[in-house]
Amino acid sequence: MQKANSPTLANRTVLRVGALFVSMSIALAALLVLITTTQAAGALSTVHRASVTSALPAAANEQQTMRGGEDETEIYGQLAISVTSFVGEWVIDIGAEAPLTIVLGPYTDVRKFRNMLPVPGQWLKVEGRYLEDGRLKAKKVRPDNSVANQVIVRLKATTDPDAVVQALATEYELSVESVLRSADIYLFTTTEDEENDVNRLLTDERIEWAELNRVSRVPTGSPYRTWKWGDAEDSGYLNQRAFEQVNLAPAAGVATGAGVTVALLDTGVDLQHPAFDGLLVIPPTSDMISDTNTPDDIGPGLAWGHGTHIAGIVHAIAPAAQLMPIRVLDSQGRGNTFVLAYAIEYAIAQGADIINLSLGADCESRILTEVIASAIAQNIVIAAAAGNDASIAPPCPASLPGVISVAAVEETRQRAEWSNYGPWITLAAPGVGITSTFPLGYGVEITATPGYASWSGTSMATPFVSGAAALVLERQADFLQEMSVAMRLSVYGDDISQLNPQPYSVGRHLNIGEALLNGLPEEPEPPTENAYALFLPSVTR
């Protein structure tokens, strides 16, 4: 993975994803080189370097617009109410629409639960048919923690990887969907149980490792939803106390993020929002959900507006920084680790200096771990949300080596009650009631969104750090002390350990002024006859 080398584009192929109620292509981001496949008895006759694509199902409300009938559909949502049996009615939250009742019978396939009932808040995938009364009769229900019928494989070093892939596809009756070219990592689809295929592949001497294509998504938890709408203009946005809390004012006239590009791997960005005019860098096929060149923040859905909100916070901290939105999550906040790993590589190849990851993924993902390690080795700054589970358990990617993990604190600098905590966290930043940009148009809680809204979560705390990193990176060559961006932000952060004693530590509190001004050479005093006064803008409640 060399930052200067962009992937070569080639012709694309559209993959079959299965029978959905609304037929749609979800081939993602064909950005490297095409895999041309012809399938006979489950084998590939020809294998070439592939474009990145993925059978990532769309959000529930992007698939289903009618209820009733004989067509099967797939739905993704969170369990809303505790359940006591695998037979009966379950209620799931699917976003903008009313909660959906699903009906499980004695023949509903629930094997993936391993006899462990789900708990409220857990994400589920449901396959079935709508009944005339609007309920969904479930044929299959499974935890939504990995993409069905997909496995990721990394080959051992070989002089002819294409031949090895050809052989694997034939022997295991797999189809190759896409490739991470830099590391010979392949995404396969299977008609069999993906867990069984992983176990079989792990015993193959030609394979370094094999794993499920695990689901990634925005951090959930109690602060997940937007809780207060703002106004059509940004006066409240510019005068939040959060910016005073991170000591932003001293940055005025010192740095603006000019010349720095921040990649936002999220739900996309409202490309028409006036706040981002002239600031967006849109690489080809940067919508890796819909496989288009326009990574727009599309709704409705549980995570609609998430990426736009993140972008506004970065812009508020570093107003001249370029923003590179790459859509890796659908409107329900759902993606997968293969697409996320590819997007990280692609963002770097397209010139990103900083990558904001206000999302979470399974820590067992080898592909994500290796791609992030490579990015850190290239001096790419990565900031990631610590998560909203009120847990000390280290999540990924936030806890991976070299990543700046960001917790959320209240205005008092005390940990937000839902923020994760622990010694693995690098920095804390404001994450409660943060007002920022939101997509223009029709919303969930009200008839029309005014373009600004408040949201809480470690997702919101993370872009404070990404924006601060842009300011520091702009002046990096001017600092008297040689120090990485992550170390500078941490060293010059405020000690808040007394406010957050063990075990609820959340690292040091972001202090942008200290990180930016400490170590810069002092400006010479101007001659008396040319003296002038500089009035810095104040940041008030």
XYZ file of C-alpha atoms in Angstrom, residues 248-254 531-539:
16
model
C -10.169 25.969 20.135
C -9.952 29.782 20.201
C -6.105 30.005 20.327
C -5.979 28.152 16.992
C -7.392 31.196 15.198
C -4.712 32.692 12.994
C -2.340 29.788 13.721
C 2.098 47.466 16.165
C -1.447 46.196 15.871
C -4.038 44.462 17.976
C -5.330 40.974 17.181
C -8.783 40.124 18.492
C -9.439 36.391 18.679
C -13.055 35.244 18.335
C -14.645 34.132 21.562
C -16.557 30.887 21.863
